[in-house]
Amino acid sequence: MSARVVRSPKPLIARKIRSLFGRHQPETIHDLFMYERFLSKFFMYFSAEERGVLSQVCLTWKAILYHPRFWLDVIPIISCRDLSREEDMRRIFYESLQMRSFDSICLFGATDDDLVDFVNHFSTCKKQLRSVGLRCSNVTDTGMEQLFKRMPCIYRLELSGCNELTETGLWSCLNSKIVSLTINDCINVADDTVGAIAQLLPSLYELNLQAYHVTDAALAFFSAKQSYSLSLLRLQSCWEITNHGIVNIVHSLPNLTVLSMSGCSKITDDGVELIAENLRKLRSLDLSWCPRITDASLEYIACDLSQLEELVLDRCSHVTDIGVGYLSTMTSLLRLYLRWCTQIRDFGLQHMYSMRNLRVLSLAGCTLVSSQGLCGLTQLRNLEELELTNCPSATKEVYLYLRENMTTCLVLD
């Protein structure tokens, strides 16, 4: 005997159900969970991973869940080592990706053969694919050339842990359509790679580069080609870059809005002064893990970067309450990260109380602040996120007090 849907006795709920189903209401639970209009809303409550599992329940659910609207901004990560060696199984897998209209794909552990196989199966949708990522892959220059030859519409590229790629290969395969490029932990990347990027990618908007062998000379390759297009530059753990590299950046890229020098440990206050005086359009600045930064840098930032909304100073161990006092004058600042700035005390917190526009604040690892100082943060009425991880004074009582008095703020312990 089939179960029937129990109608709600509440008139308002009943009207909502009728408006959802129209005149043709499902008669049973089974009918309800086969009703496309209901399922289209029901499936929106699940994550992308859960939808992938639900699509295997039946053909009806699969047909609904394979609609592209359920997969917007989702990037499937394909573990090439786990793919079936059977051609039919791989064809079905790649067809399932194409049916969902993914425009971004990430390949993990790929080889040249995997890349060729991927290109062959996606050839009918080559105009659909816009972004490709290669992580921890043994892809060579030959494989990269094949990728860009067969899929010329790619404009976002990520290369992470691809140690077989050479600078020569990048010179030969980089597509002038690329607007976003990320290169992380590729051991053959050095100054000539930046030269290839500067010369071959005139439309580049975002560059994320983590390379241990890039020097100041590489940053001199940027020219008028990128001065207006390149807006986001993130240089992470580029240990050889000094203040001379900063000179090249501010001269060639005056329109940057996002700059990260995280882990560029040779940067000093003089370099930050150059940034503050010349990059007035900056909205985000990351100076984390720059141990030579002092309060002087914060004074330069507060005086000149009037549009800055985000500042990251994690592990800048020479930053003190005086530097926080400079920052407290910045009305534009929305997000401030001071993780493990171990010289900050309650006097610095008192300066923060006046930063009423702050939305995000991290004091994780600030061991010298007191419970009383932390409780005073309730004056920041617009705060949406507060991180107090590894703060000895952040006791259960302090967390309870903050959560009771900052009801719209997420307090992270």
CSV table of C-alpha atoms in Angstrom, one decimal:
chain,number,residue,atom,x,y,z
A,1,MET,CA,0.0,0.0,0.0
A,2,SER,CA,1.5,3.3,-1.0
A,3,ALA,CA,1.9,6.1,1.5
A,4,ARG,CA,0.1,9.4,0.8
A,5,VAL,CA,1.5,12.9,1.4
A,6,VAL,CA,0.0,14.3,4.5
A,7,ARG,CA,-1.4,17.8,3.9
A,8,SER,CA,-0.5,20.4,6.4
A,9,PRO,CA,-3.4,21.7,8.5
A,10,LYS,CA,-1.9,25.2,8.4
A,11,PRO,CA,-3.5,27.3,5.5
A,12,LEU,CA,-0.3,29.3,4.9
A,13,ILE,CA,1.8,26.1,4.4
A,14,ALA,CA,-0.9,24.6,2.2
A,15,ARG,CA,-0.9,27.6,0.0
A,16,LYS,CA,2.9,27.5,-0.4
A,17,ILE,CA,2.7,23.8,-1.4
A,18,ARG,CA,-0.1,24.5,-3.9
A,19,SER,CA,2.0,27.4,-5.4
A,20,LEU,CA,4.9,25.1,-5.7
A,21,PHE,CA,3.1,22.2,-7.4
A,22,GLY,CA,0.3,24.0,-9.2
A,23,ARG,CA,-2.7,22.0,-10.0
A,24,HIS,CA,-0.9,18.6,-10.4
A,25,GLN,CA,0.1,17.7,-6.9
A,26,PRO,CA,2.0,14.4,-6.3
A,27,GLU,CA,-0.1,11.8,-4.6
A,28,THR,CA,2.5,9.7,-2.9
A,29,ILE,CA,6.0,10.1,-1.4
A,30,HIS,CA,7.4,8.3,-4.4
A,31,ASP,CA,5.7,10.7,-6.7
A,32,LEU,CA,7.0,13.6,-4.7
A,33,PHE,CA,10.6,12.5,-5.0
A,34,MET,CA,10.2,12.0,-8.7
A,35,TYR,CA,8.6,15.4,-9.3
A,36,GLU,CA,11.1,17.6,-11.2
A,37,ARG,CA,9.9,21.0,-9.9
A,38,PHE,CA,10.2,19.8,-6.3
A,39,LEU,CA,13.6,18.1,-6.8
A,40,SER,CA,15.0,21.2,-8.5
A,41,LYS,CA,14.6,23.1,-5.2
A,42,PHE,CA,15.2,20.2,-2.9
A,43,PHE,CA,18.7,19.4,-4.4
A,44,MET,CA,19.8,23.0,-3.8
A,45,TYR,CA,20.2,22.2,-0.1
A,46,PHE,CA,23.0,19.7,-0.7
A,47,SER,CA,26.7,20.2,-1.3
A,48,ALA,CA,28.4,19.4,-4.6
A,49,GLU,CA,29.8,16.2,-3.2
A,50,GLU,CA,26.4,15.1,-1.9
A,51,ARG,CA,24.8,15.9,-5.3
A,52,GLY,CA,27.3,13.6,-7.0
A,53,VAL,CA,26.2,10.7,-4.8
A,54,LEU,CA,22.5,11.5,-5.2
A,55,SER,CA,22.8,11.5,-9.0
A,56,GLN,CA,23.5,7.8,-8.7
A,57,VAL,CA,20.1,7.0,-7.1
A,58,CYS,CA,18.2,6.8,-10.4
A,59,LEU,CA,18.0,8.1,-13.9
A,60,THR,CA,15.4,10.7,-13.0
A,61,TRP,CA,17.6,12.2,-10.3
A,62,LYS,CA,20.7,12.0,-12.5
A,63,ALA,CA,18.9,13.9,-15.3
A,64,ILE,CA,17.9,16.7,-12.9
A,65,LEU,CA,21.2,16.9,-11.1
A,66,TYR,CA,23.3,17.0,-14.2
A,67,HIS,CA,21.9,20.4,-15.1
A,68,PRO,CA,24.7,22.9,-15.1
A,69,ARG,CA,23.0,25.2,-12.5
A,70,PHE,CA,23.9,22.6,-9.8
A,71,TRP,CA,27.6,22.8,-10.6
A,72,LEU,CA,28.3,26.5,-10.9
A,73,ASP,CA,31.7,27.5,-9.4
A,74,VAL,CA,32.5,23.8,-8.8
A,75,ILE,CA,36.0,22.6,-10.0
A,76,PRO,CA,36.2,18.8,-10.3
A,77,ILE,CA,39.6,17.4,-9.3
A,78,ILE,CA,40.5,14.3,-11.3
A,79,SER,CA,43.0,11.9,-9.8
A,80,CYS,CA,44.5,10.5,-12.9
A,81,ARG,CA,46.1,7.6,-11.1
A,82,ASP,CA,42.7,6.4,-10.0
A,83,LEU,CA,41.1,6.6,-13.4
A,84,SER,CA,40.0,3.3,-15.0
A,85,ARG,CA,42.3,1.9,-17.6
A,86,GLU,CA,39.3,0.8,-19.6
A,87,GLU,CA,38.5,3.1,-22.5
A,88,ASP,CA,34.7,2.8,-22.1
A,89,MET,CA,34.8,3.7,-18.4
A,90,ARG,CA,36.9,6.8,-19.1
A,91,ARG,CA,34.7,7.9,-21.9
A,92,ILE,CA,31.6,7.6,-19.7
A,93,PHE,CA,33.4,9.5,-16.9
A,94,TYR,CA,34.4,12.4,-19.2
A,95,GLU,CA,31.0,12.5,-20.8
A,96,SER,CA,29.5,13.0,-17.3
A,97,LEU,CA,31.7,16.0,-16.8
A,98,GLN,CA,30.7,17.5,-20.1
A,99,MET,CA,27.0,17.0,-19.5
A,100,ARG,CA,27.4,19.2,-16.3
A,101,SER,CA,29.1,21.9,-18.4
A,102,PHE,CA,32.1,22.3,-16.1
A,103,ASP,CA,34.3,25.1,-17.4
A,104,SER,CA,37.1,24.4,-15.0
A,105,ILE,CA,39.0,21.1,-14.5
A,106,CYS,CA,41.9,20.2,-12.2
A,107,LEU,CA,44.1,17.1,-13.0
A,108,PHE,CA,46.0,15.6,-10.1
A,109,GLY,CA,49.0,13.3,-10.7
A,110,ALA,CA,48.8,13.5,-14.5
A,111,THR,CA,51.3,12.5,-17.1
A,112,ASP,CA,51.6,13.4,-20.7
A,113,ASP,CA,49.5,10.4,-21.7
A,114,ASP,CA,46.8,11.4,-19.2
A,115,LEU,CA,46.8,14.9,-20.7
A,116,VAL,CA,46.4,13.6,-24.2
A,117,ASP,CA,43.6,11.3,-23.1
A,118,PHE,CA,41.9,14.2,-21.4
A,119,VAL,CA,42.2,16.4,-24.5
A,120,ASN,CA,40.9,13.7,-26.8
A,121,HIS,CA,37.8,13.1,-24.6
A,122,PHE,CA,37.1,16.8,-24.2
A,123,SER,CA,37.8,17.8,-27.8
A,124,THR,CA,34.1,18.3,-28.6
A,125,CYS,CA,33.8,20.7,-25.7
A,126,LYS,CA,37.1,22.5,-26.1
A,127,LYS,CA,35.4,25.9,-26.3
A,128,GLN,CA,33.5,25.2,-23.1
A,129,LEU,CA,36.7,24.7,-21.0
A,130,ARG,CA,38.2,27.9,-19.6
A,131,SER,CA,40.4,26.9,-16.7
A,132,VAL,CA,42.8,24.0,-16.2
A,133,GLY,CA,44.9,23.1,-13.2
A,134,LEU,CA,47.7,20.6,-13.0
A,135,ARG,CA,48.8,19.6,-9.5
A,136,CYS,CA,51.6,17.2,-8.5
A,137,SER,CA,51.9,16.1,-12.2
A,138,ASN,CA,54.7,14.7,-14.3
A,139,VAL,CA,53.7,16.6,-17.3
A,140,THR,CA,56.5,17.6,-19.7
A,141,ASP,CA,56.9,20.5,-22.1
A,142,THR,CA,55.4,18.2,-24.9
A,143,GLY,CA,52.2,17.6,-22.9
A,144,MET,CA,51.7,21.3,-22.3
A,145,GLU,CA,52.2,22.1,-25.9
A,146,GLN,CA,49.5,19.5,-26.8
A,147,LEU,CA,47.1,21.0,-24.2
A,148,PHE,CA,47.3,24.5,-25.6
A,149,LYS,CA,47.3,23.4,-29.2
A,150,ARG,CA,44.1,21.5,-28.8
A,151,MET,CA,42.4,23.8,-26.3
A,152,PRO,CA,43.2,27.3,-27.3
A,153,CYS,CA,40.3,28.9,-25.3
A,154,ILE,CA,42.0,28.3,-21.9
A,155,TYR,CA,42.4,31.6,-20.1
A,156,ARG,CA,43.1,30.4,-16.5
A,157,LEU,CA,46.1,28.1,-15.7
A,158,GLU,CA,47.4,26.6,-12.5
A,159,LEU,CA,50.7,24.7,-12.3
A,160,SER,CA,51.5,23.3,-8.9
A,161,GLY,CA,54.3,20.8,-8.2
A,162,CYS,CA,54.9,20.2,-11.9
A,163,ASN,CA,58.7,19.6,-11.7
A,164,GLU,CA,59.1,18.2,-15.3
A,165,LEU,CA,58.2,21.5,-16.9
A,166,THR,CA,61.0,23.7,-18.0
A,167,GLU,CA,61.3,27.4,-18.7
A,168,THR,CA,61.7,26.5,-22.4
A,169,GLY,CA,58.4,24.7,-22.3
A,170,LEU,CA,56.6,27.7,-20.8
A,171,TRP,CA,58.0,29.9,-23.5
A,172,SER,CA,56.6,27.6,-26.2
A,173,CYS,CA,53.2,27.0,-24.8
A,174,LEU,CA,51.9,30.0,-22.9
A,175,ASN,CA,48.7,31.3,-24.6
A,176,SER,CA,48.3,35.1,-25.0
A,177,LYS,CA,44.6,34.7,-23.9
A,178,ILE,CA,45.6,33.8,-20.4
A,179,VAL,CA,44.4,36.3,-17.8
A,180,SER,CA,45.1,34.3,-14.6
A,181,LEU,CA,48.3,32.3,-14.0
A,182,THR,CA,49.3,30.4,-10.9
A,183,ILE,CA,52.7,28.7,-10.6
A,184,ASN,CA,53.5,27.0,-7.3
A,185,ASP,CA,56.5,24.9,-6.2
A,186,CYS,CA,57.8,24.1,-9.7
A,187,ILE,CA,61.5,23.6,-9.3
A,188,ASN,CA,62.5,24.7,-12.7
A,189,VAL,CA,60.8,28.1,-12.4
A,190,ALA,CA,63.2,31.0,-12.2
A,191,ASP,CA,63.8,34.5,-13.7
A,192,ASP,CA,63.3,33.4,-17.3
A,193,THR,CA,59.8,32.1,-16.5
A,194,VAL,CA,58.8,35.6,-15.4
A,195,GLY,CA,60.4,36.9,-18.6
A,196,ALA,CA,58.2,34.6,-20.6
A,197,ILE,CA,55.1,35.6,-18.6
A,198,ALA,CA,55.8,39.3,-19.1
A,199,GLN,CA,56.4,39.0,-22.9
A,200,LEU,CA,53.8,36.5,-23.9
A,201,LEU,CA,50.8,37.4,-21.7
A,202,PRO,CA,49.8,41.0,-22.4
A,203,SER,CA,46.3,40.5,-21.0
A,204,LEU,CA,47.4,39.0,-17.7
A,205,TYR,CA,45.2,40.2,-14.8
A,206,GLU,CA,46.3,37.9,-12.0
A,207,LEU,CA,49.7,36.3,-11.3
A,208,ASN,CA,50.3,34.0,-8.3
A,209,LEU,CA,53.9,32.9,-8.1
A,210,GLN,CA,55.6,30.8,-5.5
A,211,ALA,CA,59.2,30.2,-6.5
A,212,TYR,CA,62.4,30.0,-4.5
A,213,HIS,CA,64.8,31.0,-7.3
A,214,VAL,CA,63.1,34.1,-8.6
A,215,THR,CA,65.3,37.2,-8.0
A,216,ASP,CA,64.9,41.0,-8.3
A,217,ALA,CA,66.0,40.9,-11.9
A,218,ALA,CA,62.8,38.9,-12.9
A,219,LEU,CA,60.6,41.7,-11.8
A,220,ALA,CA,62.3,44.1,-14.2
A,221,PHE,CA,60.8,42.1,-17.1
A,222,PHE,CA,57.4,43.7,-16.5
A,223,SER,CA,56.7,46.6,-18.9
A,224,ALA,CA,53.9,48.9,-20.2
A,225,LYS,CA,52.2,45.7,-21.5
A,226,GLN,CA,51.1,44.8,-18.0
A,227,SER,CA,50.9,48.2,-16.4
A,228,TYR,CA,47.2,48.5,-16.9
A,229,SER,CA,46.1,44.9,-17.1
A,230,LEU,CA,47.9,43.3,-14.2
A,231,SER,CA,45.9,44.0,-11.0
A,232,LEU,CA,46.6,41.1,-8.7
A,233,LEU,CA,50.2,40.1,-7.9
A,234,ARG,CA,51.0,37.5,-5.3
A,235,LEU,CA,54.6,36.6,-4.7
A,236,GLN,CA,54.9,33.9,-2.0
A,237,SER,CA,58.1,32.6,-0.4
A,238,CYS,CA,60.2,34.3,-3.1
A,239,TRP,CA,63.2,34.4,-0.7
A,240,GLU,CA,65.6,36.1,-3.1
A,241,ILE,CA,63.5,39.2,-3.7
A,242,THR,CA,64.7,42.3,-1.9
A,243,ASN,CA,63.8,46.0,-1.8
A,244,HIS,CA,65.3,46.4,-5.3
A,245,GLY,CA,62.6,44.1,-6.6
A,246,ILE,CA,60.0,46.3,-5.0
A,247,VAL,CA,61.5,49.2,-7.0
A,248,ASN,CA,60.8,47.3,-10.2
A,249,ILE,CA,57.3,46.4,-9.1
A,250,VAL,CA,56.2,50.0,-8.3
A,251,HIS,CA,57.8,51.3,-11.4
A,252,SER,CA,56.2,48.8,-13.9
A,253,LEU,CA,52.9,48.0,-12.1
A,254,PRO,CA,51.5,51.2,-10.6
A,255,ASN,CA,47.9,50.0,-10.9
A,256,LEU,CA,48.0,47.0,-8.6
A,257,THR,CA,45.0,46.5,-6.3
A,258,VAL,CA,46.2,43.3,-4.6
A,259,LEU,CA,49.8,42.7,-3.6
A,260,SER,CA,51.2,39.8,-1.6
A,261,MET,CA,54.9,39.6,-0.5
A,262,SER,CA,54.2,36.8,2.0
A,263,GLY,CA,57.4,35.0,2.9
A,264,CYS,CA,59.6,37.4,1.0
A,265,SER,CA,61.8,37.6,4.1
A,266,LYS,CA,64.3,40.1,2.8
A,267,ILE,CA,61.8,42.9,2.5
A,268,THR,CA,62.3,45.7,5.0
A,269,ASP,CA,60.6,48.9,6.0
A,270,ASP,CA,62.2,50.8,3.1
A,271,GLY,CA,60.5,48.4,0.7
A,272,VAL,CA,57.1,48.9,2.4
A,273,GLU,CA,57.6,52.7,2.1
A,274,LEU,CA,58.1,52.3,-1.6
A,275,ILE,CA,54.9,50.3,-1.8
A,276,ALA,CA,52.9,52.8,0.2
A,277,GLU,CA,54.1,55.9,-1.7
A,278,ASN,CA,53.6,54.4,-5.2
A,279,LEU,CA,50.8,51.9,-5.1
A,280,ARG,CA,48.0,54.1,-3.9
A,281,LYS,CA,45.3,51.9,-5.5
A,282,LEU,CA,46.0,48.9,-3.3
A,283,ARG,CA,43.0,47.3,-1.6
A,284,SER,CA,44.8,44.3,-0.2
A,285,LEU,CA,48.4,44.0,1.1
A,286,ASP,CA,49.9,40.8,2.5
A,287,LEU,CA,53.2,41.1,4.4
A,288,SER,CA,53.0,38.0,6.4
A,289,TRP,CA,56.2,36.1,7.3
A,290,CYS,CA,58.3,39.2,6.6
A,291,PRO,CA,60.3,39.3,9.8
A,292,ARG,CA,62.1,42.6,9.1
A,293,ILE,CA,58.8,44.6,9.1
A,294,THR,CA,58.5,47.0,12.0
A,295,ASP,CA,56.1,49.7,13.2
A,296,ALA,CA,57.6,52.1,10.7
A,297,SER,CA,56.0,50.1,7.9
A,298,LEU,CA,52.6,50.4,9.5
A,299,GLU,CA,53.1,54.2,9.7
A,300,TYR,CA,53.8,54.4,6.0
A,301,ILE,CA,50.8,52.2,5.2
A,302,ALA,CA,48.4,54.3,7.4
A,303,CYS,CA,49.6,57.6,5.9
A,304,ASP,CA,49.5,56.7,2.2
A,305,LEU,CA,47.2,53.7,1.5
A,306,SER,CA,43.8,55.4,2.0
A,307,GLN,CA,41.9,52.7,0.0
A,308,LEU,CA,43.4,49.7,1.7
A,309,GLU,CA,40.7,47.3,2.9
A,310,GLU,CA,42.7,44.2,3.9
A,311,LEU,CA,46.1,44.0,5.7
A,312,VAL,CA,47.8,40.7,6.6
A,313,LEU,CA,50.7,40.9,9.1
A,314,ASP,CA,50.9,37.3,10.3
A,315,ARG,CA,54.2,36.4,12.0
A,316,CYS,CA,55.6,40.0,11.8
A,317,SER,CA,57.1,39.7,15.2
A,318,HIS,CA,58.4,43.3,15.4
A,319,VAL,CA,55.0,44.8,15.2
A,320,THR,CA,54.0,46.4,18.5
A,321,ASP,CA,51.1,48.4,20.0
A,322,ILE,CA,52.6,51.6,18.4
A,323,GLY,CA,52.1,50.2,14.9
A,324,VAL,CA,48.6,49.2,15.7
A,325,GLY,CA,48.0,52.8,16.8
A,326,TYR,CA,49.0,53.9,13.3
A,327,LEU,CA,46.6,51.4,11.7
A,328,SER,CA,43.7,52.6,14.0
A,329,THR,CA,43.5,55.8,11.9
A,330,MET,CA,42.6,53.9,8.8
A,331,THR,CA,38.8,54.2,8.2
A,332,SER,CA,39.0,52.1,5.0
A,333,LEU,CA,40.4,49.0,6.7
A,334,LEU,CA,37.9,46.1,6.8
A,335,ARG,CA,40.1,43.0,7.5
A,336,LEU,CA,43.1,42.9,9.7
A,337,TYR,CA,45.2,39.8,10.4
A,338,LEU,CA,47.7,39.9,13.2
A,339,ARG,CA,48.3,36.2,13.8
A,340,TRP,CA,51.3,35.5,16.1
A,341,CYS,CA,52.3,39.2,16.4
A,342,THR,CA,53.5,38.4,19.8
A,343,GLN,CA,54.3,41.9,21.0
A,344,ILE,CA,50.8,43.2,20.9
A,345,ARG,CA,49.3,43.9,24.3
A,346,ASP,CA,46.1,45.5,25.7
A,347,PHE,CA,47.3,49.0,24.7
A,348,GLY,CA,47.2,47.9,21.1
A,349,LEU,CA,43.7,46.5,21.6
A,350,GLN,CA,42.6,49.8,23.0
A,351,HIS,CA,43.6,51.4,19.7
A,352,MET,CA,41.5,48.8,17.8
A,353,TYR,CA,38.4,49.7,19.8
A,354,SER,CA,38.1,52.8,17.6
A,355,MET,CA,38.3,50.8,14.3
A,356,ARG,CA,34.5,50.6,14.0
A,357,ASN,CA,34.5,49.6,10.3
A,358,LEU,CA,36.4,46.4,10.9
A,359,ARG,CA,34.6,43.3,9.7
A,360,VAL,CA,37.3,40.6,10.3
A,361,LEU,CA,40.0,40.6,13.0
A,362,SER,CA,42.5,37.9,13.8
A,363,LEU,CA,44.5,37.9,17.0
A,364,ALA,CA,45.4,34.2,16.9
A,365,GLY,CA,48.6,33.6,18.9
A,366,CYS,CA,48.8,37.0,20.5
A,367,THR,CA,49.8,35.7,23.9
A,368,LEU,CA,50.2,39.0,25.8
A,369,VAL,CA,46.7,40.3,25.5
A,370,SER,CA,44.5,40.0,28.6
A,371,SER,CA,40.9,38.8,29.1
A,372,GLN,CA,39.9,42.3,29.9
A,373,GLY,CA,41.4,43.6,26.7
A,374,LEU,CA,39.6,40.9,24.6
A,375,CYS,CA,36.3,41.7,26.2
A,376,GLY,CA,36.7,45.3,25.1
A,377,LEU,CA,36.4,44.1,21.5
A,378,THR,CA,32.6,44.1,21.9
A,379,GLN,CA,32.9,47.8,21.0
A,380,LEU,CA,33.5,46.7,17.4
A,381,ARG,CA,29.8,46.5,16.5
A,382,ASN,CA,30.3,45.7,12.8
A,383,LEU,CA,32.7,42.8,13.4
A,384,GLU,CA,31.6,39.7,11.6
A,385,GLU,CA,34.5,37.3,12.4
A,386,LEU,CA,37.0,37.3,15.3
A,387,GLU,CA,39.8,34.7,15.6
A,388,LEU,CA,41.3,34.1,19.0
A,389,THR,CA,43.0,30.7,18.5
A,390,ASN,CA,46.0,30.1,20.8
A,391,CYS,CA,45.3,33.1,22.9
A,392,PRO,CA,45.9,32.0,26.6
A,393,SER,CA,43.6,34.7,27.9
A,394,ALA,CA,40.7,33.6,25.7
A,395,THR,CA,39.0,31.4,28.3
A,396,LYS,CA,35.6,29.8,28.1
A,397,GLU,CA,34.2,32.7,30.0
A,398,VAL,CA,35.7,35.2,27.6
A,399,TYR,CA,34.3,33.3,24.6
A,400,LEU,CA,30.9,33.2,26.3
A,401,TYR,CA,30.9,36.9,27.0
A,402,LEU,CA,32.0,37.8,23.5
A,403,ARG,CA,29.3,35.6,21.9
A,404,GLU,CA,26.6,36.9,24.1
A,405,ASN,CA,27.5,40.5,23.3
A,406,MET,CA,28.5,40.1,19.7
A,407,THR,CA,25.6,38.1,18.4
A,408,THR,CA,26.3,38.8,14.7
A,409,CYS,CA,30.0,37.9,15.0
A,410,LEU,CA,31.5,34.5,14.5
A,411,VAL,CA,34.1,34.0,17.3
A,412,LEU,CA,36.6,31.3,16.4
A,413,ASP,CA,38.4,29.5,19.2
